[in-house]
Amino acid sequence: MTAKAKPADPADALDPSRALVPSVVKVNEVRVTKGFWPKIRRTAARIPFADQALAAWYAARDPETPLPAKGMILAGLAYFVMPIDAIPDIFAGIGYTDDAAVIAALIATLGANIKRRHRDQAEEAVQRLKAK
């Protein structure tokens, strides 16, 4: 973030109307960069949508993915990594249903930006994570 950039309110990360505001994109990018891998490592074996979340991650990191798509993907992944969400992740069985819904909405909306190579990378990563 530049010195003149206004820090984004944490609630803005979850507001789809603000997902493409540059300061919100930057906050989400930092949040996802720091939190995605630790959370996916802890949960990959337990959540059925791990491959979709990983494919979205790889699409967000791809320089060929258009900036608006990256902003929306980062917003969805930020929701996944944030400890506070609609249904707390600590509730067995239902704790990740809201996260799954967000990832499913991302895939449905931005699926054209998630290429075969992102899905292949995701499959390989899931296999590595489950093997540990």
PDB file of N, CA and C in Angstrom, residues 26-82:
ATOM      1  N   LYS A  26      -5.848  -4.540  -2.332  1.00  0.00           N
ATOM      2  CA  LYS A  26      -4.536  -4.680  -1.683  1.00  0.00           C
ATOM      3  C   LYS A  26      -4.671  -5.340  -0.311  1.00  0.00           C
ATOM      4  N   VAL A  27      -5.659  -4.913   0.470  1.00  0.00           N
ATOM      5  CA  VAL A  27      -5.876  -5.518   1.785  1.00  0.00           C
ATOM      6  C   VAL A  27      -6.206  -7.001   1.629  1.00  0.00           C
ATOM      7  N   ASN A  28      -7.089  -7.313   0.681  1.00  0.00           N
ATOM      8  CA  ASN A  28      -7.445  -8.716   0.461  1.00  0.00           C
ATOM      9  C   ASN A  28      -6.244  -9.530   0.002  1.00  0.00           C
ATOM     10  N   GLU A  29      -5.427  -8.941  -0.869  1.00  0.00           N
ATOM     11  CA  GLU A  29      -4.241  -9.652  -1.351  1.00  0.00           C
ATOM     12  C   GLU A  29      -3.299  -9.981  -0.192  1.00  0.00           C
ATOM     13  N   VAL A  30      -3.074  -9.031   0.682  1.00  0.00           N
ATOM     14  CA  VAL A  30      -2.201  -9.261   1.844  1.00  0.00           C
ATOM     15  C   VAL A  30      -2.820 -10.321   2.751  1.00  0.00           C
ATOM     16  N   ARG A  31      -4.115 -10.180   3.009  1.00  0.00           N
ATOM     17  CA  ARG A  31      -4.819 -11.119   3.884  1.00  0.00           C
ATOM     18  C   ARG A  31      -4.742 -12.549   3.321  1.00  0.00           C
ATOM     19  N   VAL A  32      -4.974 -12.684   2.021  1.00  0.00           N
ATOM     20  CA  VAL A  32      -4.949 -14.003   1.391  1.00  0.00           C
ATOM     21  C   VAL A  32      -3.528 -14.547   1.329  1.00  0.00           C
ATOM     22  N   THR A  33      -2.563 -13.695   0.992  1.00  0.00           N
ATOM     23  CA  THR A  33      -1.171 -14.134   0.918  1.00  0.00           C
ATOM     24  C   THR A  33      -0.703 -14.686   2.261  1.00  0.00           C
ATOM     25  N   LYS A  34      -1.086 -14.042   3.346  1.00  0.00           N
ATOM     26  CA  LYS A  34      -0.663 -14.493   4.673  1.00  0.00           C
ATOM     27  C   LYS A  34      -1.472 -15.681   5.187  1.00  0.00           C
ATOM     28  N   GLY A  35      -2.756 -15.712   4.877  1.00  0.00           N
ATOM     29  CA  GLY A  35      -3.614 -16.692   5.520  1.00  0.00           C
ATOM     30  C   GLY A  35      -4.043 -17.897   4.724  1.00  0.00           C
ATOM     31  N   PHE A  36      -3.909 -17.853   3.397  1.00  0.00           N
ATOM     32  CA  PHE A  36      -4.467 -18.939   2.594  1.00  0.00           C
ATOM     33  C   PHE A  36      -3.773 -20.278   2.836  1.00  0.00           C
ATOM     34  N   TRP A  37      -2.456 -20.334   2.682  1.00  0.00           N
ATOM     35  CA  TRP A  37      -1.768 -21.618   2.810  1.00  0.00           C
ATOM     36  C   TRP A  37      -1.869 -22.218   4.206  1.00  0.00           C
ATOM     37  N   PRO A  38      -1.720 -21.434   5.272  1.00  0.00           N
ATOM     38  CA  PRO A  38      -1.904 -22.062   6.591  1.00  0.00           C
ATOM     39  C   PRO A  38      -3.306 -22.678   6.753  1.00  0.00           C
ATOM     40  N   LYS A  39      -4.327 -21.976   6.260  1.00  0.00           N
ATOM     41  CA  LYS A  39      -5.687 -22.500   6.420  1.00  0.00           C
ATOM     42  C   LYS A  39      -5.922 -23.700   5.513  1.00  0.00           C
ATOM     43  N   ILE A  40      -5.473 -23.643   4.281  1.00  0.00           N
ATOM     44  CA  ILE A  40      -5.715 -24.770   3.369  1.00  0.00           C
ATOM     45  C   ILE A  40      -4.940 -25.999   3.838  1.00  0.00           C
ATOM     46  N   ARG A  41      -3.761 -25.818   4.427  1.00  0.00           N
ATOM     47  CA  ARG A  41      -3.008 -26.966   4.967  1.00  0.00           C
ATOM     48  C   ARG A  41      -3.785 -27.648   6.092  1.00  0.00           C
ATOM     49  N   ARG A  42      -4.418 -26.819   6.942  1.00  0.00           N
ATOM     50  CA  ARG A  42      -5.180 -27.368   8.072  1.00  0.00           C
ATOM     51  C   ARG A  42      -6.466 -28.050   7.626  1.00  0.00           C
ATOM     52  N   THR A  43      -7.037 -27.604   6.528  1.00  0.00           N
ATOM     53  CA  THR A  43      -8.386 -28.034   6.177  1.00  0.00           C
ATOM     54  C   THR A  43      -8.503 -28.876   4.917  1.00  0.00           C
ATOM     55  N   ALA A  44      -7.477 -28.989   4.121  1.00  0.00           N
ATOM     56  CA  ALA A  44      -7.583 -29.637   2.801  1.00  0.00           C
ATOM     57  C   ALA A  44      -8.174 -31.042   2.870  1.00  0.00           C
ATOM     58  N   ALA A  45      -7.828 -31.786   3.882  1.00  0.00           N
ATOM     59  CA  ALA A  45      -8.326 -33.159   3.983  1.00  0.00           C
ATOM     60  C   ALA A  45      -9.783 -33.202   4.445  1.00  0.00           C
ATOM     61  N   ARG A  46     -10.280 -32.101   5.006  1.00  0.00           N
ATOM     62  CA  ARG A  46     -11.634 -32.108   5.574  1.00  0.00           C
ATOM     63  C   ARG A  46     -12.676 -31.402   4.723  1.00  0.00           C
ATOM     64  N   ILE A  47     -12.253 -30.537   3.825  1.00  0.00           N
ATOM     65  CA  ILE A  47     -13.237 -29.779   3.055  1.00  0.00           C
ATOM     66  C   ILE A  47     -13.274 -30.272   1.607  1.00  0.00           C
ATOM     67  N   PRO A  48     -14.456 -30.546   1.103  1.00  0.00           N
ATOM     68  CA  PRO A  48     -14.550 -31.087  -0.257  1.00  0.00           C
ATOM     69  C   PRO A  48     -14.271 -30.070  -1.356  1.00  0.00           C
ATOM     70  N   PHE A  49     -14.219 -28.805  -1.008  1.00  0.00           N
ATOM     71  CA  PHE A  49     -13.991 -27.775  -2.022  1.00  0.00           C
ATOM     72  C   PHE A  49     -12.553 -27.262  -2.030  1.00  0.00           C
ATOM     73  N   ALA A  50     -11.637 -28.003  -1.426  1.00  0.00           N
ATOM     74  CA  ALA A  50     -10.231 -27.573  -1.361  1.00  0.00           C
ATOM     75  C   ALA A  50      -9.646 -27.385  -2.753  1.00  0.00           C
ATOM     76  N   ASP A  51      -9.980 -28.286  -3.683  1.00  0.00           N
ATOM     77  CA  ASP A  51      -9.446 -28.157  -5.035  1.00  0.00           C
ATOM     78  C   ASP A  51      -9.950 -26.892  -5.724  1.00  0.00           C
ATOM     79  N   GLN A  52     -11.193 -26.518  -5.472  1.00  0.00           N
ATOM     80  CA  GLN A  52     -11.743 -25.298  -6.066  1.00  0.00           C
ATOM     81  C   GLN A  52     -11.105 -24.053  -5.465  1.00  0.00           C
ATOM     82  N   ALA A  53     -10.896 -24.067  -4.146  1.00  0.00           N
ATOM     83  CA  ALA A  53     -10.243 -22.929  -3.491  1.00  0.00           C
ATOM     84  C   ALA A  53      -8.812 -22.776  -4.005  1.00  0.00           C
ATOM     85  N   LEU A  54      -8.129 -23.887  -4.163  1.00  0.00           N
ATOM     86  CA  LEU A  54      -6.757 -23.847  -4.673  1.00  0.00           C
ATOM     87  C   LEU A  54      -6.714 -23.384  -6.123  1.00  0.00           C
ATOM     88  N   ALA A  55      -7.657 -23.828  -6.940  1.00  0.00           N
ATOM     89  CA  ALA A  55      -7.699 -23.373  -8.333  1.00  0.00           C
ATOM     90  C   ALA A  55      -7.915 -21.864  -8.385  1.00  0.00           C
ATOM     91  N   ALA A  56      -8.780 -21.370  -7.514  1.00  0.00           N
ATOM     92  CA  ALA A  56      -9.006 -19.915  -7.440  1.00  0.00           C
ATOM     93  C   ALA A  56      -7.720 -19.205  -7.003  1.00  0.00           C
ATOM     94  N   TRP A  57      -7.014 -19.774  -6.028  1.00  0.00           N
ATOM     95  CA  TRP A  57      -5.740 -19.211  -5.571  1.00  0.00           C
ATOM     96  C   TRP A  57      -4.752 -19.091  -6.735  1.00  0.00           C
ATOM     97  N   TYR A  58      -4.605 -20.179  -7.486  1.00  0.00           N
ATOM     98  CA  TYR A  58      -3.661 -20.163  -8.606  1.00  0.00           C
ATOM     99  C   TYR A  58      -4.098 -19.169  -9.682  1.00  0.00           C
ATOM    100  N   ALA A  59      -5.392 -19.039  -9.907  1.00  0.00           N
ATOM    101  CA  ALA A  59      -5.886 -18.048 -10.881  1.00  0.00           C
ATOM    102  C   ALA A  59      -5.586 -16.633 -10.404  1.00  0.00           C
ATOM    103  N   ALA A  60      -5.741 -16.385  -9.115  1.00  0.00           N
ATOM    104  CA  ALA A  60      -5.472 -15.046  -8.562  1.00  0.00           C
ATOM    105  C   ALA A  60      -3.992 -14.698  -8.655  1.00  0.00           C
ATOM    106  N   ARG A  61      -3.135 -15.685  -8.604  1.00  0.00           N
ATOM    107  CA  ARG A  61      -1.688 -15.450  -8.668  1.00  0.00           C
ATOM    108  C   ARG A  61      -1.157 -15.389 -10.099  1.00  0.00           C
ATOM    109  N   ASP A  62      -1.980 -15.740 -11.068  1.00  0.00           N
ATOM    110  CA  ASP A  62      -1.579 -15.787 -12.467  1.00  0.00           C
ATOM    111  C   ASP A  62      -1.581 -14.382 -13.073  1.00  0.00           C
ATOM    112  N   PRO A  63      -0.461 -13.929 -13.620  1.00  0.00           N
ATOM    113  CA  PRO A  63      -0.414 -12.589 -14.214  1.00  0.00           C
ATOM    114  C   PRO A  63      -1.348 -12.429 -15.412  1.00  0.00           C
ATOM    115  N   GLU A  64      -1.786 -13.530 -16.014  1.00  0.00           N
ATOM    116  CA  GLU A  64      -2.688 -13.453 -17.161  1.00  0.00           C
ATOM    117  C   GLU A  64      -4.156 -13.283 -16.760  1.00  0.00           C
ATOM    118  N   THR A  65      -4.471 -13.474 -15.486  1.00  0.00           N
ATOM    119  CA  THR A  65      -5.849 -13.300 -15.029  1.00  0.00           C
ATOM    120  C   THR A  65      -6.162 -11.800 -14.999  1.00  0.00           C
ATOM    121  N   PRO A  66      -7.276 -11.396 -15.603  1.00  0.00           N
ATOM    122  CA  PRO A  66      -7.630  -9.969 -15.618  1.00  0.00           C
ATOM    123  C   PRO A  66      -7.795  -9.402 -14.201  1.00  0.00           C
ATOM    124  N   LEU A  67      -7.402  -8.145 -14.038  1.00  0.00           N
ATOM    125  CA  LEU A  67      -7.434  -7.497 -12.728  1.00  0.00           C
ATOM    126  C   LEU A  67      -8.815  -7.543 -12.062  1.00  0.00           C
ATOM    127  N   PRO A  68      -9.919  -7.269 -12.774  1.00  0.00           N
ATOM    128  CA  PRO A  68     -11.226  -7.355 -12.103  1.00  0.00           C
ATOM    129  C   PRO A  68     -11.525  -8.762 -11.561  1.00  0.00           C
ATOM    130  N   ALA A  69     -11.149  -9.779 -12.316  1.00  0.00           N
ATOM    131  CA  ALA A  69     -11.356 -11.153 -11.847  1.00  0.00           C
ATOM    132  C   ALA A  69     -10.496 -11.428 -10.617  1.00  0.00           C
ATOM    133  N   LYS A  70      -9.244 -10.969 -10.642  1.00  0.00           N
ATOM    134  CA  LYS A  70      -8.367 -11.150  -9.478  1.00  0.00           C
ATOM    135  C   LYS A  70      -8.966 -10.505  -8.236  1.00  0.00           C
ATOM    136  N   GLY A  71      -9.489  -9.292  -8.401  1.00  0.00           N
ATOM    137  CA  GLY A  71     -10.083  -8.597  -7.258  1.00  0.00           C
ATOM    138  C   GLY A  71     -11.224  -9.379  -6.642  1.00  0.00           C
ATOM    139  N   MET A  72     -12.095  -9.940  -7.475  1.00  0.00           N
ATOM    140  CA  MET A  72     -13.216 -10.720  -6.959  1.00  0.00           C
ATOM    141  C   MET A  72     -12.748 -12.045  -6.358  1.00  0.00           C
ATOM    142  N   ILE A  73     -11.780 -12.680  -6.990  1.00  0.00           N
ATOM    143  CA  ILE A  73     -11.243 -13.931  -6.451  1.00  0.00           C
ATOM    144  C   ILE A  73     -10.591 -13.678  -5.094  1.00  0.00           C
ATOM    145  N   LEU A  74      -9.809 -12.615  -5.001  1.00  0.00           N
ATOM    146  CA  LEU A  74      -9.164 -12.288  -3.724  1.00  0.00           C
ATOM    147  C   LEU A  74     -10.195 -11.989  -2.641  1.00  0.00           C
ATOM    148  N   ALA A  75     -11.294 -11.342  -3.005  1.00  0.00           N
ATOM    149  CA  ALA A  75     -12.351 -11.068  -2.021  1.00  0.00           C
ATOM    150  C   ALA A  75     -12.940 -12.380  -1.500  1.00  0.00           C
ATOM    151  N   GLY A  76     -13.202 -13.322  -2.407  1.00  0.00           N
ATOM    152  CA  GLY A  76     -13.740 -14.615  -1.984  1.00  0.00           C
ATOM    153  C   GLY A  76     -12.762 -15.401  -1.132  1.00  0.00           C
ATOM    154  N   LEU A  77     -11.498 -15.392  -1.523  1.00  0.00           N
ATOM    155  CA  LEU A  77     -10.484 -16.099  -0.740  1.00  0.00           C
ATOM    156  C   LEU A  77     -10.240 -15.410   0.601  1.00  0.00           C
ATOM    157  N   ALA A  78     -10.378 -14.092   0.641  1.00  0.00           N
ATOM    158  CA  ALA A  78     -10.246 -13.377   1.918  1.00  0.00           C
ATOM    159  C   ALA A  78     -11.353 -13.818   2.872  1.00  0.00           C
ATOM    160  N   TYR A  79     -12.549 -14.002   2.357  1.00  0.00           N
ATOM    161  CA  TYR A  79     -13.650 -14.504   3.194  1.00  0.00           C
ATOM    162  C   TYR A  79     -13.286 -15.879   3.745  1.00  0.00           C
ATOM    163  N   PHE A  80     -12.709 -16.722   2.907  1.00  0.00           N
ATOM    164  CA  PHE A  80     -12.316 -18.066   3.333  1.00  0.00           C
ATOM    165  C   PHE A  80     -11.285 -18.017   4.462  1.00  0.00           C
ATOM    166  N   VAL A  81     -10.310 -17.109   4.382  1.00  0.00           N
ATOM    167  CA  VAL A  81      -9.241 -17.101   5.384  1.00  0.00           C
ATOM    168  C   VAL A  81      -9.584 -16.298   6.629  1.00  0.00           C
ATOM    169  N   MET A  82     -10.572 -15.415   6.544  1.00  0.00           N
ATOM    170  CA  MET A  82     -10.905 -14.599   7.717  1.00  0.00           C
ATOM    171  C   MET A  82     -11.487 -15.473   8.828  1.00  0.00           C
TER     172      MET A  82
END
